[in-house]
Every structure is written in structure tokens, then in C-alpha cells.
mmCIF file with all atom_site columns, C-alpha atoms in Angstrom:
data_model
loop_
_atom_site.group_PDB
_atom_site.id
_atom_site.type_symbol
_atom_site.label_atom_id
_atom_site.label_alt_id
_atom_site.label_comp_id
_atom_site.label_asym_id
_atom_site.label_entity_id
_atom_site.label_seq_id
_atom_site.pdbx_PDB_ins_code
_atom_site.Cartn_x
_atom_site.Cartn_y
_atom_site.Cartn_z
_atom_site.occupancy
_atom_site.B_iso_or_equiv
_atom_site.pdbx_formal_charge
_atom_site.auth_seq_id
_atom_site.auth_comp_id
_atom_site.auth_asym_id
_atom_site.auth_atom_id
_atom_site.pdbx_PDB_model_num
ATOM 1   C CA . MET A 1 1   ? -93.504  123.570 98.755  1.00 63.00 ? 19  MET A CA 1
ATOM 2   C CA . GLU A 1 2   ? -94.598  122.019 102.000 1.00 76.00 ? 20  GLU A CA 1
ATOM 3   C CA . GLU A 1 3   ? -92.232  121.018 104.779 1.00 87.00 ? 21  GLU A CA 1
ATOM 4   C CA . LEU A 1 4   ? -91.225  117.355 104.741 1.00 93.00 ? 22  LEU A CA 1
ATOM 5   C CA . GLU A 1 5   ? -92.964  115.051 107.190 1.00 93.00 ? 23  GLU A CA 1
ATOM 6   C CA . PHE A 1 6   ? -91.447  111.746 108.321 1.00 96.00 ? 24  PHE A CA 1
ATOM 7   C CA . ASN A 1 7   ? -93.036  108.774 110.033 1.00 97.00 ? 25  ASN A CA 1
ATOM 8   C CA . GLY A 1 8   ? -90.500  106.349 111.497 1.00 97.00 ? 26  GLY A CA 1
ATOM 9   C CA . VAL A 1 9   ? -86.758  106.706 111.855 1.00 95.00 ? 27  VAL A CA 1
ATOM 10  C CA . VAL A 1 10  ? -84.617  107.126 108.743 1.00 96.00 ? 28  VAL A CA 1
ATOM 11  C CA . PRO A 1 11  ? -82.063  104.304 109.068 1.00 95.00 ? 29  PRO A CA 1
ATOM 12  C CA . ALA A 1 12  ? -78.355  105.140 109.312 1.00 94.00 ? 30  ALA A CA 1
ATOM 13  C CA . ILE A 1 13  ? -77.442  103.328 106.091 1.00 95.00 ? 31  ILE A CA 1
ATOM 14  C CA . GLU A 1 14  ? -75.252  105.823 104.253 1.00 96.00 ? 32  GLU A CA 1
ATOM 15  C CA . GLY A 1 15  ? -71.876  104.258 103.492 1.00 96.00 ? 33  GLY A CA 1
ATOM 16  C CA . GLU A 1 16  ? -73.310  100.734 103.798 1.00 96.00 ? 34  GLU A CA 1
ATOM 17  C CA . ALA A 1 17  ? -73.255  98.053  101.086 1.00 95.00 ? 35  ALA A CA 1
ATOM 18  C CA . VAL A 1 18  ? -76.680  97.449  99.546  1.00 95.00 ? 36  VAL A CA 1
ATOM 19  C CA . ALA A 1 19  ? -77.220  93.682  99.482  1.00 95.00 ? 37  ALA A CA 1
ATOM 20  C CA . GLU A 1 20  ? -80.633  93.962  97.812  1.00 96.00 ? 38  GLU A CA 1
ATOM 21  C CA . LEU A 1 21  ? -82.887  96.718  96.467  1.00 97.00 ? 39  LEU A CA 1
ATOM 22  C CA . LEU A 1 22  ? -86.459  95.727  95.677  1.00 98.00 ? 40  LEU A CA 1
ATOM 23  C CA . CYS A 1 23  ? -89.718  97.502  94.999  1.00 98.00 ? 41  CYS A CA 1
ATOM 24  C CA . ILE A 1 24  ? -93.332  96.425  94.757  1.00 98.00 ? 42  ILE A CA 1
ATOM 25  C CA . GLU A 1 25  ? -95.165  97.308  91.555  1.00 98.00 ? 43  GLU A CA 1
ATOM 26  C CA . MET A 1 26  ? -98.934  97.697  91.787  1.00 97.00 ? 44  MET A CA 1
ATOM 27  C CA . TRP A 1 27  ? -100.854 96.268  88.815  1.00 98.00 ? 45  TRP A CA 1
ATOM 28  C CA . CYS A 1 28  ? -104.644 96.640  88.605  1.00 97.00 ? 46  CYS A CA 1
ATOM 29  C CA . ASP A 1 29  ? -106.804 95.272  85.807  1.00 96.00 ? 47  ASP A CA 1
ATOM 30  C CA . GLY A 1 30  ? -103.589 94.476  83.888  1.00 94.00 ? 48  GLY A CA 1
ATOM 31  C CA . ASN A 1 31  ? -102.296 98.074  84.052  1.00 97.00 ? 49  ASN A CA 1
ATOM 32  C CA . LEU A 1 32  ? -99.243  99.292  85.957  1.00 97.00 ? 50  LEU A CA 1
ATOM 33  C CA . GLU A 1 33  ? -100.807 101.738 88.419  1.00 96.00 ? 51  GLU A CA 1
ATOM 34  C CA . GLU A 1 34  ? -97.780  102.402 90.623  1.00 97.00 ? 52  GLU A CA 1
ATOM 35  C CA . GLN A 1 35  ? -94.172  101.678 89.717  1.00 97.00 ? 53  GLN A CA 1
ATOM 36  C CA . ALA A 1 36  ? -92.854  101.596 93.313  1.00 97.00 ? 54  ALA A CA 1
ATOM 37  C CA . ASN A 1 37  ? -95.619  101.169 95.871  1.00 96.00 ? 55  ASN A CA 1
ATOM 38  C CA . VAL A 1 38  ? -93.027  100.175 98.516  1.00 97.00 ? 56  VAL A CA 1
ATOM 39  C CA . ILE A 1 39  ? -89.191  100.164 98.372  1.00 98.00 ? 57  ILE A CA 1
ATOM 40  C CA . TYR A 1 40  ? -87.092  97.589  100.280 1.00 98.00 ? 58  TYR A CA 1
ATOM 41  C CA . LEU A 1 41  ? -83.364  97.793  101.008 1.00 96.00 ? 59  LEU A CA 1
ATOM 42  C CA . LYS A 1 42  ? -81.374  94.963  102.536 1.00 96.00 ? 60  LYS A CA 1
ATOM 43  C CA . ILE A 1 43  ? -78.305  96.125  104.413 1.00 94.00 ? 61  ILE A CA 1
ATOM 44  C CA . ASP A 1 44  ? -76.393  93.344  106.217 1.00 90.00 ? 62  ASP A CA 1
ATOM 45  C CA . GLU A 1 45  ? -79.221  91.088  107.416 1.00 90.00 ? 63  GLU A CA 1
ATOM 46  C CA . CYS A 1 46  ? -81.775  93.881  107.964 1.00 93.00 ? 64  CYS A CA 1
ATOM 47  C CA . TRP A 1 47  ? -84.609  94.903  105.657 1.00 97.00 ? 65  TRP A CA 1
ATOM 48  C CA . ASP A 1 48  ? -85.668  98.564  105.635 1.00 97.00 ? 66  ASP A CA 1
ATOM 49  C CA . ARG A 1 49  ? -89.058  99.352  104.111 1.00 97.00 ? 67  ARG A CA 1
ATOM 50  C CA . HIS A 1 50  ? -89.558  102.816 102.614 1.00 97.00 ? 68  HIS A CA 1
ATOM 51  C CA . TYR A 1 51  ? -92.803  104.181 101.240 1.00 97.00 ? 69  TYR A CA 1
ATOM 52  C CA . PHE A 1 52  ? -94.910  107.322 100.922 1.00 96.00 ? 70  PHE A CA 1
ATOM 53  C CA . ASP A 1 53  ? -98.493  108.091 101.862 1.00 92.00 ? 71  ASP A CA 1
ATOM 54  C CA . CYS A 1 54  ? -100.103 111.487 101.227 1.00 85.00 ? 72  CYS A CA 1
ATOM 55  C CA . GLY A 1 55  ? -96.643  113.062 100.884 1.00 83.00 ? 73  GLY A CA 1
ATOM 56  C CA . ILE A 1 56  ? -95.413  111.654 104.206 1.00 92.00 ? 74  ILE A CA 1
ATOM 57  C CA . ILE A 1 57  ? -92.111  109.735 104.047 1.00 96.00 ? 75  ILE A CA 1
ATOM 58  C CA . PHE A 1 58  ? -92.292  106.421 105.925 1.00 97.00 ? 76  PHE A CA 1
ATOM 59  C CA . TRP A 1 59  ? -89.519  104.093 107.142 1.00 97.00 ? 77  TRP A CA 1
ATOM 60  C CA . ARG A 1 60  ? -89.993  100.751 108.871 1.00 97.00 ? 78  ARG A CA 1
ATOM 61  C CA . ARG A 1 61  ? -87.698  97.860  109.775 1.00 95.00 ? 79  ARG A CA 1
ATOM 62  C CA . ASP A 1 62  ? -88.721  94.388  108.556 1.00 92.00 ? 80  ASP A CA 1
ATOM 63  C CA . SER A 1 63  ? -87.243  91.001  109.357 1.00 90.00 ? 81  SER A CA 1
ATOM 64  C CA . VAL A 1 64  ? -88.243  89.241  106.130 1.00 93.00 ? 82  VAL A CA 1
ATOM 65  C CA . PRO A 1 65  ? -88.095  90.121  102.428 1.00 94.00 ? 83  PRO A CA 1
ATOM 66  C CA . PRO A 1 66  ? -91.287  91.047  100.577 1.00 96.00 ? 84  PRO A CA 1
ATOM 67  C CA . THR A 1 67  ? -93.258  88.597  98.483  1.00 97.00 ? 85  THR A CA 1
ATOM 68  C CA . SER A 1 68  ? -95.615  89.225  95.600  1.00 97.00 ? 86  SER A CA 1
ATOM 69  C CA . PHE A 1 69  ? -99.304  89.032  96.454  1.00 97.00 ? 87  PHE A CA 1
ATOM 70  C CA . SER A 1 70  ? -102.705 89.682  94.924  1.00 96.00 ? 88  SER A CA 1
ATOM 71  C CA . MET A 1 71  ? -105.808 91.483  96.133  1.00 95.00 ? 89  MET A CA 1
ATOM 72  C CA . ASP A 1 72  ? -108.509 89.707  94.184  1.00 93.00 ? 90  ASP A CA 1
ATOM 73  C CA . GLU A 1 73  ? -111.262 91.988  95.488  1.00 94.00 ? 91  GLU A CA 1
ATOM 74  C CA . MET A 1 74  ? -109.508 94.918  93.748  1.00 92.00 ? 92  MET A CA 1
ATOM 75  C CA . ASN A 1 75  ? -108.249 92.827  90.797  1.00 95.00 ? 93  ASN A CA 1
ATOM 76  C CA . CYS A 1 76  ? -104.711 93.962  91.740  1.00 97.00 ? 94  CYS A CA 1
ATOM 77  C CA . LEU A 1 77  ? -101.327 92.251  91.779  1.00 97.00 ? 95  LEU A CA 1
ATOM 78  C CA . PHE A 1 78  ? -98.452  93.571  93.883  1.00 98.00 ? 96  PHE A CA 1
ATOM 79  C CA . LYS A 1 79  ? -95.289  92.285  92.196  1.00 98.00 ? 97  LYS A CA 1
ATOM 80  C CA . VAL A 1 80  ? -91.755  92.272  93.672  1.00 98.00 ? 98  VAL A CA 1
ATOM 81  C CA . VAL A 1 81  ? -89.154  93.720  91.270  1.00 98.00 ? 99  VAL A CA 1
ATOM 82  C CA . ASN A 1 82  ? -85.399  93.396  91.827  1.00 97.00 ? 100 ASN A CA 1
ATOM 83  C CA . LEU A 1 83  ? -84.153  96.936  91.085  1.00 96.00 ? 101 LEU A CA 1
ATOM 84  C CA . LYS A 1 84  ? -80.527  96.082  91.795  1.00 95.00 ? 102 LYS A CA 1
ATOM 85  C CA . GLU A 1 85  ? -80.641  93.499  88.996  1.00 95.00 ? 103 GLU A CA 1
ATOM 86  C CA . LYS A 1 86  ? -82.902  95.510  86.662  1.00 95.00 ? 104 LYS A CA 1
ATOM 87  C CA . LEU A 1 87  ? -80.653  98.589  86.883  1.00 94.00 ? 105 LEU A CA 1
ATOM 88  C CA . SER A 1 88  ? -77.348  96.610  86.946  1.00 92.00 ? 106 SER A CA 1
ATOM 89  C CA . LEU A 1 89  ? -76.283  98.181  90.234  1.00 90.00 ? 107 LEU A CA 1
ATOM 90  C CA . GLY A 1 90  ? -73.826  95.434  91.212  1.00 87.00 ? 108 GLY A CA 1
ATOM 91  C CA . ASN A 1 91  ? -72.065  95.603  94.581  1.00 88.00 ? 109 ASN A CA 1
ATOM 92  C CA . LEU A 1 92  ? -72.458  99.241  95.554  1.00 91.00 ? 110 LEU A CA 1
ATOM 93  C CA . GLU A 1 93  ? -72.586  101.260 98.724  1.00 95.00 ? 111 GLU A CA 1
ATOM 94  C CA . LEU A 1 94  ? -75.300  103.801 99.416  1.00 96.00 ? 112 LEU A CA 1
ATOM 95  C CA . ALA A 1 95  ? -73.224  107.003 99.354  1.00 97.00 ? 113 ALA A CA 1
ATOM 96  C CA . SER A 1 96  ? -76.055  109.355 100.283 1.00 97.00 ? 114 SER A CA 1
ATOM 97  C CA . LEU A 1 97  ? -79.764  109.492 100.946 1.00 97.00 ? 115 LEU A CA 1
ATOM 98  C CA . SER A 1 98  ? -81.680  112.764 100.593 1.00 97.00 ? 116 SER A CA 1
ATOM 99  C CA . PHE A 1 99  ? -85.298  113.862 100.774 1.00 97.00 ? 117 PHE A CA 1
ATOM 100 C CA . HIS A 1 100 ? -87.036  116.753 99.042  1.00 95.00 ? 118 HIS A CA 1
ATOM 101 C CA . SER A 1 101 ? -90.439  118.373 98.860  1.00 94.00 ? 119 SER A CA 1
ATOM 102 C CA . ILE A 1 102 ? -91.911  118.491 95.350  1.00 94.00 ? 120 ILE A CA 1
ATOM 103 C CA . GLU A 1 103 ? -95.160  119.730 93.857  1.00 91.00 ? 121 GLU A CA 1
ATOM 104 C CA . GLY A 1 104 ? -97.891  117.350 95.011  1.00 91.00 ? 122 GLY A CA 1
ATOM 105 C CA . GLY A 1 105 ? -95.667  115.257 97.292  1.00 93.00 ? 123 GLY A CA 1
ATOM 106 C CA . SER A 1 106 ? -92.083  114.373 98.117  1.00 95.00 ? 124 SER A CA 1
ATOM 107 C CA . LYS A 1 107 ? -89.118  112.428 96.773  1.00 96.00 ? 125 LYS A CA 1
ATOM 108 C CA . SER A 1 108 ? -86.179  110.373 98.009  1.00 97.00 ? 126 SER A CA 1
ATOM 109 C CA . VAL A 1 109 ? -82.840  110.248 96.210  1.00 98.00 ? 127 VAL A CA 1
ATOM 110 C CA . PHE A 1 110 ? -80.558  107.245 96.712  1.00 97.00 ? 128 PHE A CA 1
ATOM 111 C CA . THR A 1 111 ? -77.033  107.995 95.414  1.00 97.00 ? 129 THR A CA 1
ATOM 112 C CA . PHE A 1 112 ? -74.577  105.124 95.123  1.00 96.00 ? 130 PHE A CA 1
ATOM 113 C CA . SER A 1 113 ? -70.785  104.897 95.372  1.00 95.00 ? 131 SER A CA 1
ATOM 114 C CA . ASP A 1 114 ? -70.422  105.011 91.556  1.00 94.00 ? 132 ASP A CA 1
ATOM 115 C CA . ASP A 1 115 ? -72.378  108.335 91.449  1.00 94.00 ? 133 ASP A CA 1
ATOM 116 C CA . ARG A 1 116 ? -75.473  106.748 89.904  1.00 95.00 ? 134 ARG A CA 1
ATOM 117 C CA . SER A 1 117 ? -78.731  107.499 91.644  1.00 96.00 ? 135 SER A CA 1
ATOM 118 C CA . ILE A 1 118 ? -82.358  106.447 91.835  1.00 97.00 ? 136 ILE A CA 1
ATOM 119 C CA . THR A 1 119 ? -85.035  109.017 92.581  1.00 98.00 ? 137 THR A CA 1
ATOM 120 C CA . PHE A 1 120 ? -88.325  107.803 94.010  1.00 98.00 ? 138 PHE A CA 1
ATOM 121 C CA . SER A 1 121 ? -90.950  110.514 93.465  1.00 96.00 ? 139 SER A CA 1
ATOM 122 C CA . ASN A 1 122 ? -94.363  110.435 95.077  1.00 96.00 ? 140 ASN A CA 1
ATOM 123 C CA . GLN A 1 123 ? -96.829  112.818 93.446  1.00 94.00 ? 141 GLN A CA 1
ATOM 124 C CA . ASN A 1 124 ? -100.538 112.749 94.163  1.00 93.00 ? 142 ASN A CA 1
ATOM 125 C CA . ASP A 1 125 ? -99.957  109.534 96.152  1.00 93.00 ? 143 ASP A CA 1
ATOM 126 C CA . VAL A 1 126 ? -98.407  107.594 93.244  1.00 95.00 ? 144 VAL A CA 1
ATOM 127 C CA . THR A 1 127 ? -94.711  106.616 93.432  1.00 96.00 ? 145 THR A CA 1
ATOM 128 C CA . SER A 1 128 ? -92.461  106.193 90.421  1.00 97.00 ? 146 SER A CA 1
ATOM 129 C CA . TYR A 1 129 ? -88.694  106.100 89.989  1.00 97.00 ? 147 TYR A CA 1
ATOM 130 C CA . THR A 1 130 ? -86.042  107.319 87.586  1.00 96.00 ? 148 THR A CA 1
ATOM 131 C CA . ALA A 1 131 ? -82.464  106.104 87.422  1.00 93.00 ? 149 ALA A CA 1
#
């Protein structure tokens, strides 16, 4: 496995209440191509954007929530999905955040105060999640 590479500062959000957890699905020609193209966490009034590119783990701070958008030239739709609602996460704190190298990429594991977790895996530049 390759050594992990980060771009941006991993936010100090462990132990913080997760107000919102969203991801952007990438749909092209009516097919789900990427389950979690970008992940967004809202802690207090701050949005943290997390994504992968070529196995590199990226973090950025945003001031506004994401919105769905289309790229007509590619026949693609990028759709916002509320993971907190979809996975019935309720009012939880982010207990831990860990990163791991995997075959063909890397993964992030978000573990919550009730011991449930979401793993975002990026393999061959496609990100999916399991909960």
C-alpha cells in the first residue's frame, strides 16, 4: 500500500456535533457513476468539504452548503444527498476520523458517538460509501 497523501488541513472536528452530512452523487447518462463525488460536513456554522482525487485525500473549508448542478456537455447531474437523513444518524457527534491506504486508493472512516460509522472508499478514482 502507498503512503497516504493529504492536500489541505484535516479539520479538528472529532468530538463535535455533526449538524449536517451531505454528499454529491454523480449521475451520467442516467447511471450512478459515483456515489460520493464530494462529502460535506457542517459543524457549527462551518462547512468542511472532503473529497479524493487520484488517491489523494483533500479537505477544504466552504462558507455555503452545496447545491445540485448539471454539466450538460457531459450529460451529467451532480445531486446533493442528505446522508444524515438517509442513514438516520440523528444528533450525533463525530467520535473519530481515520484515514487508510487501500488497494487502488484510500479511504476515510467517520465513526459517530453511537459507534456507527461510514466508510468513504476511493478506488481507481471512484468514491463510494458503506454504513
